[in-house]
Short mmCIF file of C-alpha atoms in Angstrom, two decimals:
data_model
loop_
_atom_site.label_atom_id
_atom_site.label_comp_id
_atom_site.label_asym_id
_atom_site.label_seq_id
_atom_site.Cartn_x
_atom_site.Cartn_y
_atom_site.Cartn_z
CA UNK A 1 9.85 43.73 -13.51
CA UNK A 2 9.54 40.09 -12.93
CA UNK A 3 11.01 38.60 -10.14
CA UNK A 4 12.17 34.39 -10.97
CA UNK A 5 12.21 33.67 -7.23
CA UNK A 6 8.76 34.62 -6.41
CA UNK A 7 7.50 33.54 -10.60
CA UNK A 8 6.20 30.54 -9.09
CA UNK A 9 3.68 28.84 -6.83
CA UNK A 10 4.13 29.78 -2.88
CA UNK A 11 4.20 25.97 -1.88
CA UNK A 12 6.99 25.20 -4.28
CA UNK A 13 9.04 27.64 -2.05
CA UNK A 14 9.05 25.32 0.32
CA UNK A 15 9.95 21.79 -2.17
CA UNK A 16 13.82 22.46 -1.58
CA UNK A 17 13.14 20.76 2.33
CA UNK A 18 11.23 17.85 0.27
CA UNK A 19 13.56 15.98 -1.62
CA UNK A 20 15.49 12.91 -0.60
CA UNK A 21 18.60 13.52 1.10
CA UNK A 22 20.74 11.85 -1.88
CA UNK A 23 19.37 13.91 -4.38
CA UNK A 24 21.26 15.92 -6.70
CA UNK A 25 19.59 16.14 -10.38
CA UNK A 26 15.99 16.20 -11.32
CA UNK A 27 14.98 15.32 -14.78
CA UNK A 28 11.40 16.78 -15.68
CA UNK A 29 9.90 16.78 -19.11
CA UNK A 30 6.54 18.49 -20.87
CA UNK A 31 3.85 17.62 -23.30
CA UNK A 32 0.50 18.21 -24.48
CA UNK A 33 -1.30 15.02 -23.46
CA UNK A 34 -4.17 13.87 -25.31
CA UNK A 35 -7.33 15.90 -24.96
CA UNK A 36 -10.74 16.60 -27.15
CA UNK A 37 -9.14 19.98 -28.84
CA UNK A 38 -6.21 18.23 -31.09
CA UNK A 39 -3.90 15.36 -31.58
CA UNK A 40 -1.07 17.61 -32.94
CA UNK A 41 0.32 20.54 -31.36
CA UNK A 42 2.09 23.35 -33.25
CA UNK A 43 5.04 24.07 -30.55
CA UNK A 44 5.97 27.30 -30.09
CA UNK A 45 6.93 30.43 -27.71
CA UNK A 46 10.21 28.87 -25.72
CA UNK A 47 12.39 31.19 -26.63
CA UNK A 48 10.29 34.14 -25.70
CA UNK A 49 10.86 32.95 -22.59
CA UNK A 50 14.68 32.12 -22.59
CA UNK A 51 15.44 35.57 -23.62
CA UNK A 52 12.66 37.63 -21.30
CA UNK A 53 13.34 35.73 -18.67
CA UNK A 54 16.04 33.30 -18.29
CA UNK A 55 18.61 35.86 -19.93
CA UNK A 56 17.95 38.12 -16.85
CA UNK A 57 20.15 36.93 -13.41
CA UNK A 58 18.89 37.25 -10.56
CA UNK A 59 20.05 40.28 -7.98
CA UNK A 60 20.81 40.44 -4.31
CA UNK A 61 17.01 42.74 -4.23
CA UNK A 62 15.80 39.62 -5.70
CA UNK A 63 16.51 37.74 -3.15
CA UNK A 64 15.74 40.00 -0.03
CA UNK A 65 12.30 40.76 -1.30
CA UNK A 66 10.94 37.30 -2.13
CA UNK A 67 12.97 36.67 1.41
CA UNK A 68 10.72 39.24 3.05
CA UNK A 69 7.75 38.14 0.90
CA UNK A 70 7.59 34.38 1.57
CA UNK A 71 8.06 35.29 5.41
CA UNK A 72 5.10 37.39 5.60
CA UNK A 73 3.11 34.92 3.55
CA UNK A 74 4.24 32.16 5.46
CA UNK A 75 6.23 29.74 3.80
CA UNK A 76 9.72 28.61 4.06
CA UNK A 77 12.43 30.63 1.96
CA UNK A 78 15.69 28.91 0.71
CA UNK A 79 17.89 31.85 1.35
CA UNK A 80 21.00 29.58 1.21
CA UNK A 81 20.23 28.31 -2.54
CA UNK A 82 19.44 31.50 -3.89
CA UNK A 83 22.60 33.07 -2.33
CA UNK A 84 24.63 29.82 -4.20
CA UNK A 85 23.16 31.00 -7.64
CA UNK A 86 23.96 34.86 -7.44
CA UNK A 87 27.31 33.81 -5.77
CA UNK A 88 28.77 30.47 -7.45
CA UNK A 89 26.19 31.37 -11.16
CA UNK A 90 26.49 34.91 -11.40
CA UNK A 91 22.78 35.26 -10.51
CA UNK A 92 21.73 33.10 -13.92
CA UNK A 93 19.62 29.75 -12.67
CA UNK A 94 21.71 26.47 -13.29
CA UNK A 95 19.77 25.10 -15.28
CA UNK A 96 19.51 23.05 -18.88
CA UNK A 97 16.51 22.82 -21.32
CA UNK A 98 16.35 20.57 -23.83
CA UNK A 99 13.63 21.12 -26.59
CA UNK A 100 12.39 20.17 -30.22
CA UNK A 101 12.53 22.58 -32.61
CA UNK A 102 9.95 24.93 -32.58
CA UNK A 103 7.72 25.49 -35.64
CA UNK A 104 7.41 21.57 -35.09
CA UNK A 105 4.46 19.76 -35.17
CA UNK A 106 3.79 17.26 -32.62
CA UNK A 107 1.94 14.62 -31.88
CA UNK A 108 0.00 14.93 -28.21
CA UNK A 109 2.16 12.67 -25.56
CA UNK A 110 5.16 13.36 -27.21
CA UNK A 111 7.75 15.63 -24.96
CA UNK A 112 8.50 19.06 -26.47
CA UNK A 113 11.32 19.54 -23.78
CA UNK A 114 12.67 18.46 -20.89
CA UNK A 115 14.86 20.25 -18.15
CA UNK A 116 17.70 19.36 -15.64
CA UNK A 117 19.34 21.61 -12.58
CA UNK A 118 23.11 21.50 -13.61
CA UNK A 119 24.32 21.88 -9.89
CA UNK A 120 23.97 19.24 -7.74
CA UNK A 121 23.36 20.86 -5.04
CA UNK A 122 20.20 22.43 -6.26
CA UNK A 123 17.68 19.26 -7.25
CA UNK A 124 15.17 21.69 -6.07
CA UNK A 125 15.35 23.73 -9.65
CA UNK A 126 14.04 22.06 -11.98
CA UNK A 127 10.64 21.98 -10.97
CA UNK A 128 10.75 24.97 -9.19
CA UNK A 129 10.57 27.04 -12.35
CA UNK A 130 7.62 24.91 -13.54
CA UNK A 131 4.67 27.32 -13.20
CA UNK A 132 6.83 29.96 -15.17
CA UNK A 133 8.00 27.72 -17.73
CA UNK A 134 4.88 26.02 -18.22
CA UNK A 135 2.79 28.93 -19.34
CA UNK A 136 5.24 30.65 -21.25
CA UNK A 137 4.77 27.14 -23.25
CA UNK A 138 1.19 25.88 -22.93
CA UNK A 139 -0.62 30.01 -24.52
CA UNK A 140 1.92 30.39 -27.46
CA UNK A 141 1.60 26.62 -28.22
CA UNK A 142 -2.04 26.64 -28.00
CA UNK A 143 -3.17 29.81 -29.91
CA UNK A 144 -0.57 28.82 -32.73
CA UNK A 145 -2.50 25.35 -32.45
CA UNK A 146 -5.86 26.68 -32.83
CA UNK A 147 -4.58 29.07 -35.75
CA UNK A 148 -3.25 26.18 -37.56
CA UNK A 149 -6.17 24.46 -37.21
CA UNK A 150 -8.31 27.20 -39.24
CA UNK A 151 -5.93 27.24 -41.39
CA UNK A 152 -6.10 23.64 -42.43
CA UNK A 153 -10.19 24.04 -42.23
CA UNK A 154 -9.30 27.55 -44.79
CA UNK A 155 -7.11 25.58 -46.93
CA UNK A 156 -9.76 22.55 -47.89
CA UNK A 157 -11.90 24.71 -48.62
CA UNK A 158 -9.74 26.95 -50.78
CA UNK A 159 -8.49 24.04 -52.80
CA UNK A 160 -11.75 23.25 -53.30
CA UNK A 161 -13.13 26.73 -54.90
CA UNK A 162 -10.32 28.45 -55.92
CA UNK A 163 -7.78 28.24 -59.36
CA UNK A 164 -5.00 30.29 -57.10
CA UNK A 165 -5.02 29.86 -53.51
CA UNK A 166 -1.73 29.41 -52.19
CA UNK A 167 -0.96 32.96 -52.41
CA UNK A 168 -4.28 33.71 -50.59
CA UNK A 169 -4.08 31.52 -47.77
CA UNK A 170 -1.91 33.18 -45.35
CA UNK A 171 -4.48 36.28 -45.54
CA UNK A 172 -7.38 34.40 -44.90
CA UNK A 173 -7.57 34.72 -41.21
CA UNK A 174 -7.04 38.18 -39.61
CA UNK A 175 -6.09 38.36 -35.96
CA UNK A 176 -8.14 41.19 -34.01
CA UNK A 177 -7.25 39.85 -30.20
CA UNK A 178 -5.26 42.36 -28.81
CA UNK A 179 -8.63 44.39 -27.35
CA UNK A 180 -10.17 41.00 -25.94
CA UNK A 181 -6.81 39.31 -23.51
CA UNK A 182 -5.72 39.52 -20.41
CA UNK A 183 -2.46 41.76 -20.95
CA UNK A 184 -0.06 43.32 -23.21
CA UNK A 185 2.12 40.26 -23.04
CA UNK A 186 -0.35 37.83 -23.86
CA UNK A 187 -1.46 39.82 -27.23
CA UNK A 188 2.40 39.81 -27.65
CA UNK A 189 2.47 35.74 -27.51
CA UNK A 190 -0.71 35.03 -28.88
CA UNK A 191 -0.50 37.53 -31.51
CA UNK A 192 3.00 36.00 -32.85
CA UNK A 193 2.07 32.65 -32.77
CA UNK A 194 -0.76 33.35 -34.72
CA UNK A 195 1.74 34.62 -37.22
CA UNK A 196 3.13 31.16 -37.30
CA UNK A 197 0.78 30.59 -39.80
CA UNK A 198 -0.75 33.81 -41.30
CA UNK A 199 0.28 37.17 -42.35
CA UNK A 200 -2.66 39.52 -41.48
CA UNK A 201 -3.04 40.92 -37.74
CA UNK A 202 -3.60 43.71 -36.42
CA UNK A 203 -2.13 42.67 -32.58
CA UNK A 204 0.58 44.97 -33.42
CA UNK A 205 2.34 43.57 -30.00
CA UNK A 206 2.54 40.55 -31.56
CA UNK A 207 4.84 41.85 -34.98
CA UNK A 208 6.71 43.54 -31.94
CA UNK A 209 7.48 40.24 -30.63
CA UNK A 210 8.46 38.44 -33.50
CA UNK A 211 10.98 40.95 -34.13
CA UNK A 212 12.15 40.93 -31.07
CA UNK A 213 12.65 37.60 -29.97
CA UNK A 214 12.58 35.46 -33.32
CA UNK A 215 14.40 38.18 -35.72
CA UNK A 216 11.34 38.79 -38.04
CA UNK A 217 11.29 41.35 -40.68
CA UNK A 218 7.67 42.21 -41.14
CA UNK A 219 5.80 39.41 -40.64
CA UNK A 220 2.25 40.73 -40.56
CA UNK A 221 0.13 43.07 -42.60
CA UNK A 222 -3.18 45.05 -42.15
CA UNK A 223 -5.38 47.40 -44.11
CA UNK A 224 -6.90 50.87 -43.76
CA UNK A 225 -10.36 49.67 -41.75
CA UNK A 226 -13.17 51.55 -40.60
CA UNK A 227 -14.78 51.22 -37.20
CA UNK A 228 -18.17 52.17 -35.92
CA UNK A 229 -17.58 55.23 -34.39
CA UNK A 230 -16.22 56.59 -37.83
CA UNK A 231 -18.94 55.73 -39.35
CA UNK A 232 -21.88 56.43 -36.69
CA UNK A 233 -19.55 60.13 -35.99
CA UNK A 234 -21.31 61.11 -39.41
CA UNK A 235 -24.97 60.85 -38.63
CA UNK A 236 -27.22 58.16 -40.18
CA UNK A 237 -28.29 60.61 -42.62
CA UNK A 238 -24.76 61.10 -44.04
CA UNK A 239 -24.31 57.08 -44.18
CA UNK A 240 -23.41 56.98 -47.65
CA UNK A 241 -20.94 60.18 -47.12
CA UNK A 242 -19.47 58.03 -44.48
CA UNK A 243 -18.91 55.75 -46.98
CA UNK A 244 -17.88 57.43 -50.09
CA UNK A 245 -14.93 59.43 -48.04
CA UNK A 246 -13.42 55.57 -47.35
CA UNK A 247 -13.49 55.39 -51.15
CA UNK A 248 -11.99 58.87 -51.49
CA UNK A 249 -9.44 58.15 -48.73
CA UNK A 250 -7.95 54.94 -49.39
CA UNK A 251 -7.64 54.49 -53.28
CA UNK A 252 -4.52 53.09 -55.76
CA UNK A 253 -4.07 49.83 -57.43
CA UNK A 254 -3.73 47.14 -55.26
CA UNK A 255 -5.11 48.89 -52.10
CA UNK A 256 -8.21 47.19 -50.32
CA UNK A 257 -9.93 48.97 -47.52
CA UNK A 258 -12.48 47.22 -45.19
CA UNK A 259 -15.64 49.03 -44.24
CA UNK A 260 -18.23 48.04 -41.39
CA UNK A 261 -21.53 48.26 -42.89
CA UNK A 262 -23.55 47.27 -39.72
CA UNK A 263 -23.99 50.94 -38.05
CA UNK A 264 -27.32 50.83 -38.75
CA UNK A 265 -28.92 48.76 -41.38
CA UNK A 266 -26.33 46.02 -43.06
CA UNK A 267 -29.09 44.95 -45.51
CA UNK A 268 -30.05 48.45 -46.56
CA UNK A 269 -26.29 49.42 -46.98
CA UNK A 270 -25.48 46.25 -49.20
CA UNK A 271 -28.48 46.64 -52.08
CA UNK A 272 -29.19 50.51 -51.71
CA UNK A 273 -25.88 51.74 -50.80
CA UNK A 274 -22.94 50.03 -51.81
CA UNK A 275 -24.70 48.10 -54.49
CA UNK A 276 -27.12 51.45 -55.60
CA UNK A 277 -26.39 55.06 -55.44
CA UNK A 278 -22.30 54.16 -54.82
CA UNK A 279 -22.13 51.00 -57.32
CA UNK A 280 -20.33 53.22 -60.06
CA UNK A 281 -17.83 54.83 -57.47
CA UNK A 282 -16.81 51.13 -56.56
CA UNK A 283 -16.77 49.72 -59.87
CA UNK A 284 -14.35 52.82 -60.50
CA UNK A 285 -12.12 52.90 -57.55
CA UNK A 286 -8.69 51.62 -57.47
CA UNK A 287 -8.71 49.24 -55.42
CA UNK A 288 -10.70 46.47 -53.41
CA UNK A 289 -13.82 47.17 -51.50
CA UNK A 290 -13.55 44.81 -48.28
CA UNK A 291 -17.40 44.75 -46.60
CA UNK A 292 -17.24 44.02 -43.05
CA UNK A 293 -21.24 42.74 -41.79
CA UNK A 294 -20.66 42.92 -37.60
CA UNK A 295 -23.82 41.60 -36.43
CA UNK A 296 -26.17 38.72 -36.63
CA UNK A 297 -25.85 35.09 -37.51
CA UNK A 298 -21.89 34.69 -38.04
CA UNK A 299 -22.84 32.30 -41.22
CA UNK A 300 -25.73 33.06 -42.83
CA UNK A 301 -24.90 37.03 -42.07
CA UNK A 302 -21.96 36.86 -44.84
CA UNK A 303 -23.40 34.18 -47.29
CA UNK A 304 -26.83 36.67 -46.93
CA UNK A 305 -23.90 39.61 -48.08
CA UNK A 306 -22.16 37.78 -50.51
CA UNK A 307 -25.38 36.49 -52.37
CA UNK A 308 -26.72 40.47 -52.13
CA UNK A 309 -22.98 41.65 -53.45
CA UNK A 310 -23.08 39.23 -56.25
CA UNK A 311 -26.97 40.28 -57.57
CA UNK A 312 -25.76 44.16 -57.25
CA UNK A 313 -21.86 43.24 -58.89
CA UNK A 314 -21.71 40.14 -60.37
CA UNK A 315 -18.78 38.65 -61.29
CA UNK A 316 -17.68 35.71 -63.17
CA UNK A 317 -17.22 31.50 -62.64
CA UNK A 318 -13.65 30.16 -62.26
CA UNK A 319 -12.38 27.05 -63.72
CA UNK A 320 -13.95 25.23 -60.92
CA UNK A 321 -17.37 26.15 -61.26
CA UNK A 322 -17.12 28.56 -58.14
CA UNK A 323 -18.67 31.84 -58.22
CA UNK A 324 -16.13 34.87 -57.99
CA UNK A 325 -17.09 38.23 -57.53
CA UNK A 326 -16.32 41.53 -59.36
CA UNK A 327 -12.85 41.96 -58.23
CA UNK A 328 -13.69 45.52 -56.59
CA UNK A 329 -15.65 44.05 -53.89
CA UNK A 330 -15.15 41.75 -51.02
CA UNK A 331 -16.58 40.38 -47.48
CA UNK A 332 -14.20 39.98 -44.45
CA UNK A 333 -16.52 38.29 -41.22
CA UNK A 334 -14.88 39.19 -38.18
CA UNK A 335 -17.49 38.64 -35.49
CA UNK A 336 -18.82 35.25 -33.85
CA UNK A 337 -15.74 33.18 -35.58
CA UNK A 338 -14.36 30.62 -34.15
CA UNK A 339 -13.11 26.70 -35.66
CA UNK A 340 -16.37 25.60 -35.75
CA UNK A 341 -18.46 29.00 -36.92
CA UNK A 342 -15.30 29.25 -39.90
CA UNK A 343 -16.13 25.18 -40.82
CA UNK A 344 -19.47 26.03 -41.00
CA UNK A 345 -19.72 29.29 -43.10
CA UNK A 346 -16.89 27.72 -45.45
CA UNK A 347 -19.48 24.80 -46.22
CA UNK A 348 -22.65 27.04 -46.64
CA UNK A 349 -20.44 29.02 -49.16
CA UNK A 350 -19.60 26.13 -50.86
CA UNK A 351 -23.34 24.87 -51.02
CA UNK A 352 -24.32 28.00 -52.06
CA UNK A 353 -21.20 28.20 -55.11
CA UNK A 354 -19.04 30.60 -53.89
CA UNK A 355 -15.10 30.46 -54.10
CA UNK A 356 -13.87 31.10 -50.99
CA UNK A 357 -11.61 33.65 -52.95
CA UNK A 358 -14.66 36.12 -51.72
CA UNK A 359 -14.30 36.12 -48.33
CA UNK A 360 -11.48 36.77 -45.29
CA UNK A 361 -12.03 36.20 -41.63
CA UNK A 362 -11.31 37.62 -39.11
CA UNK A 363 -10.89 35.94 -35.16
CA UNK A 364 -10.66 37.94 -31.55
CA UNK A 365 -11.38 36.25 -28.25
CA UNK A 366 -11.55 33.23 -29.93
CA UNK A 367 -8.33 33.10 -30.71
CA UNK A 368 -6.55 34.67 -28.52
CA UNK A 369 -8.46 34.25 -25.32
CA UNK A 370 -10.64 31.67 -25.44
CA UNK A 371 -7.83 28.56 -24.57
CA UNK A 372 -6.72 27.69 -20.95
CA UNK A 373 -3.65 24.85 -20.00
CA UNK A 374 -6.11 22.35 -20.18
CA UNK A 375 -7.15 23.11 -23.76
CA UNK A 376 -4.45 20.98 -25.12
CA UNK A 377 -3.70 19.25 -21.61
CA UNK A 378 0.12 20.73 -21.01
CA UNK A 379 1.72 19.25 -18.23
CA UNK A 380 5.06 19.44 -16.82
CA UNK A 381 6.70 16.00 -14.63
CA UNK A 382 9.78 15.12 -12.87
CA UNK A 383 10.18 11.65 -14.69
CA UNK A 384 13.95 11.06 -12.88
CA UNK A 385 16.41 11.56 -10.37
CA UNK A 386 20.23 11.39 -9.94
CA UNK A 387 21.55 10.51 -6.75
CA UNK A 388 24.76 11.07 -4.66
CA UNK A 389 26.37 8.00 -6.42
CA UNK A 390 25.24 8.87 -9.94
CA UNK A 391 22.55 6.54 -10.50
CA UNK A 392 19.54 7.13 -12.24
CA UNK A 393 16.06 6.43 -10.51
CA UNK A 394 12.80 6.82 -12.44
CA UNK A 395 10.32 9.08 -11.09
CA UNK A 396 6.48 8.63 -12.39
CA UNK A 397 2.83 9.22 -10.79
CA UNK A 398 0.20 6.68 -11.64
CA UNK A 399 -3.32 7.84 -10.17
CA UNK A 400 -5.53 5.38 -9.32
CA UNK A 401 -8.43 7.48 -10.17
CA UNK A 402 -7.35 9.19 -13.25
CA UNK A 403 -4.64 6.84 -15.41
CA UNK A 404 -4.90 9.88 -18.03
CA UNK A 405 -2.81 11.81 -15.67
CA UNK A 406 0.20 8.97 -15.60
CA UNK A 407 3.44 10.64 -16.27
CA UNK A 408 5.97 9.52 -18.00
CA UNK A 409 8.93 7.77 -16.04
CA UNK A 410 12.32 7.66 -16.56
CA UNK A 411 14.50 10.57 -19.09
CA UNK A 412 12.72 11.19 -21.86
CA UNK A 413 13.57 11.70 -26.01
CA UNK A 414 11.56 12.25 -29.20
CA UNK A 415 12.55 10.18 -31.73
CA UNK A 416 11.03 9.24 -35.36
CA UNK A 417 9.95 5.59 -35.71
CA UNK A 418 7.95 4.94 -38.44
CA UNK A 419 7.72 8.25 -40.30
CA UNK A 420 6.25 9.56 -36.91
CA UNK A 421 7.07 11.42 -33.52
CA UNK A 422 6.94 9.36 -30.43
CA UNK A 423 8.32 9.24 -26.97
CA UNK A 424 11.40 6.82 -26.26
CA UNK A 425 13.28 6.41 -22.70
CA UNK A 426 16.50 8.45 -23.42
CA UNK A 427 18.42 5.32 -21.92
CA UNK A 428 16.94 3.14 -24.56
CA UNK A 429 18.14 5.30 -28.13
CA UNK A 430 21.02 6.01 -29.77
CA UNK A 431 21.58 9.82 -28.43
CA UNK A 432 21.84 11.00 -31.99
CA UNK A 433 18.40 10.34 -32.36
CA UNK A 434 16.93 12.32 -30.24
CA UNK A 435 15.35 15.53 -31.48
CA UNK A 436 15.20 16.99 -27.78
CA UNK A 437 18.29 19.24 -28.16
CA UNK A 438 20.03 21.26 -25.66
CA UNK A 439 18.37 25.18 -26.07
CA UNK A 440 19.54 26.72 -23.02
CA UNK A 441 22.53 25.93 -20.67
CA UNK A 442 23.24 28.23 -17.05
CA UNK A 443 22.39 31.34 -18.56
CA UNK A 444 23.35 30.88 -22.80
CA UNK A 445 20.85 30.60 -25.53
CA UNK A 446 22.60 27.87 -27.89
CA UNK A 447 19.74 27.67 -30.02
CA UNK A 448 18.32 30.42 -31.96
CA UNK A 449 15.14 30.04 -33.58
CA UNK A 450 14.73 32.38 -36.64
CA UNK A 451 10.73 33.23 -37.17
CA UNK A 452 10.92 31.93 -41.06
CA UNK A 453 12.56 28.92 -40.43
CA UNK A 454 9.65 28.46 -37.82
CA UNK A 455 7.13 29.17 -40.47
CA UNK A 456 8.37 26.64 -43.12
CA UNK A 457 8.83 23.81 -40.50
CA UNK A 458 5.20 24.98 -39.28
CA UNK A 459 3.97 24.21 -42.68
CA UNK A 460 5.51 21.21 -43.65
#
């Protein structure tokens, strides 16, 4: 069970003996800033947060053990603060969060929220909860970012080759992280923020999330699949066995069912196998025949498959001159994908005339894992302060030797100018413009995101 007063960075424990002595609000906003992965963000995952987290008050425990912890580690402990929230706030953290709508996409320097201590007494707050807040927005942002991107790589290409693809595209990228992150709760994030964007996972943490926090339904799908050791657990002499019971198993119209075809020799299974002694068994079952290569160059690998399924099946040419295979059989690639690897094979397909109808893919680590804060540059600033008589004071860092980490000074909004998201000083607008809208106030979600409405601002 998490513990707020210790969710945080041991020197921040001692930032309440910091501030000037007329302090009594702290403004402090977030953004992605710009950085070599994206110039638009998709924002997601605050709400996660509110409701794990924020929702939860603080106990008396609470306090005595990060008392007893921060003595032992050596840092001040602000036992009188934490005593004013359980006893004056019931234990919830005085705070208010401001936010754009999530599902939004948004331009890098842009604030996604910003956050003010509603006691006076407490200036300390706001920024105390920064490490906390920051990563429950930087990995859910992020990984819906880098989905989003494939997706607009998937969807080119797709218009390109296919006469029907908006009813394929939110299949085309399968989520198998869950095996390759750091913890349960990050396949829960990561896994429904991919879901932002597509329907197929199987991170079933992450459909457990979206239900949970964002009211989903069902908002990811998978198939029967095979896996090596179902297939090796026959013997390399029963292969094709191996393979026919998948057939036998997982048959009706409409069903597909994805086979690994690596075990031992992928090229062997493709022309003798699947396309030789069990063609007719395919070409008679019920269903789609997904082939999943595993191994070996993650482009030419599948374009290698799908120009061996095509000679053994065939198929037919769609209106726009794009080879399509017989409908029982396609390719899902699953292993070395990433934005790049996906670009790539999606070109060599095209060079080689394939509709892009044939093939799925599938991403792990790469999704998932392979992101940091600094992929997309999230940072989180005090940009004000409120003093004893009420006056507002900017607050901004401007390092000599590195302007690209300048913050922002003064209280921020995002506003539209121009058909476009920017950043305006909130003292400058007409508060009805400003799309940063109170979310969370001392304890009380006022904004609840629901996961379609996410979806459908996602892909706007």
């Amino acid at each position: 069970m998490t513990n707020l007063i210790l969710a945080t960075d041991s020197y921040k424990q001692s930032h309440f003996l910091q501030y000037p002595p007329e302090a009594r609000i702290i403004s402090a906003y977030a953004e992605a800033r710009p950085n070599k992965c994206a110039e638009d963000i998709l924002f997601f995952g605050l709400q996660a947060y509110l409701i794990d987290y924020l929702a939860k008050p603080i106990v008396s425990a609470d306090i005595e053990e990060g008392e007893a912890i921060c003595a032992a580690h050596g840092v001040p402990f602000n036992r009188a603060g934490w005593d004013a929230i359980l006893n004056r706030h019931g234990g919830y953290l005085p705070l208010e969060i401001k936010a754009l709508p999530e599902g939004m996409i948004v331009p890098v320097g842009v604030p996604v929220m910003q956050v003010e201590n509603t006691d006076p007494t407490m200036p300390w707050l706001t920024t105390f909860i920064e490490t906390a807040l920051l990563r429950a927005l930087w990995y859910p942002t992020t990984v819906a970012t880098i989905s989003r991107q494939v997706k607009l790589v998937i969807r080119e290409a797709l218009q390109r080759t296919s006469d029907d693809w908006q009813g394929q595209l939110p299949f085309k990228l399968h989520d198998f992280g869950a095996r390759g992150v750091s913890s349960g709760e990050s396949a829960a994030l990561g896994g429904m923020a991919h879901l932002v964007n597509f329907a197929g996972t199987d991170t079933m943490e992450g459909l457990l999330a979206a239900r949970r926090y964002y009211g989903a339904t069902m908002p990811g799908f998978s198939i029967p699949a095979a896996e090596h050791s179902t297939m090796t657990s026959w013997g390399r002499d029963r292969e094709e066995a191996a393979y026919a019971n998948m057939l036998d198993r997982f048959e009706g119209d409409g069903t597909l069912v994805a086979v690994v075809s690596d075990s031992y020799d992928l090229d062997n299974a493709l022309a003798h196998i699947w396309g030789g002694s069990l063609k007719e068994k395919v070409l008679r079952h019920r269903g789609t025949l997904v082939i999943r290569p595993d191994s070996g160059d993650p482009v030419e690998t599948p374009v290698r498959t799908l120009k061996t399924l095509w000679d053994a099946f065939g198929g037919t040419v769609n209106g726009k001159g794009f080879r399509l295979l017989d409908p029982h059989v396609r390719v899902i690639q699953g292993d070395g994908m990433t934005l790049d690897s996906i670009a790539r094979l999606t070109a060599r397909l095209i060079e080689e005339g394939f509709a892009i109808d044939n093939i799925a893919f599938g991403m792990g680590g790469g999704l998932l894992q392979h992101a940091n804060r600094d992929t997309l540059g999230f940072a989180m600033k005090a940009n004000a302060m409120q003093d004893d008589q009420g006056v507002w004071y900017d607050i901004a860092k401007r390092p000599a030797t590195d302007m690209a980490k300048a913050s922002k000074a003064g209280r921020q909004a995002t506003v539209v100018r121009d058909g476009k998201l920017v950043a305006a000083r909130q003292d400058a607008i007409d508060p009805a413009e400003n799309l940063l809208v109170p979310v969370w106030r001392n304890g009380a979600l006022l904004v609840r995101h629901d996961f379609e409405q996410i979806r459908e601002r996602a892909a706007a």
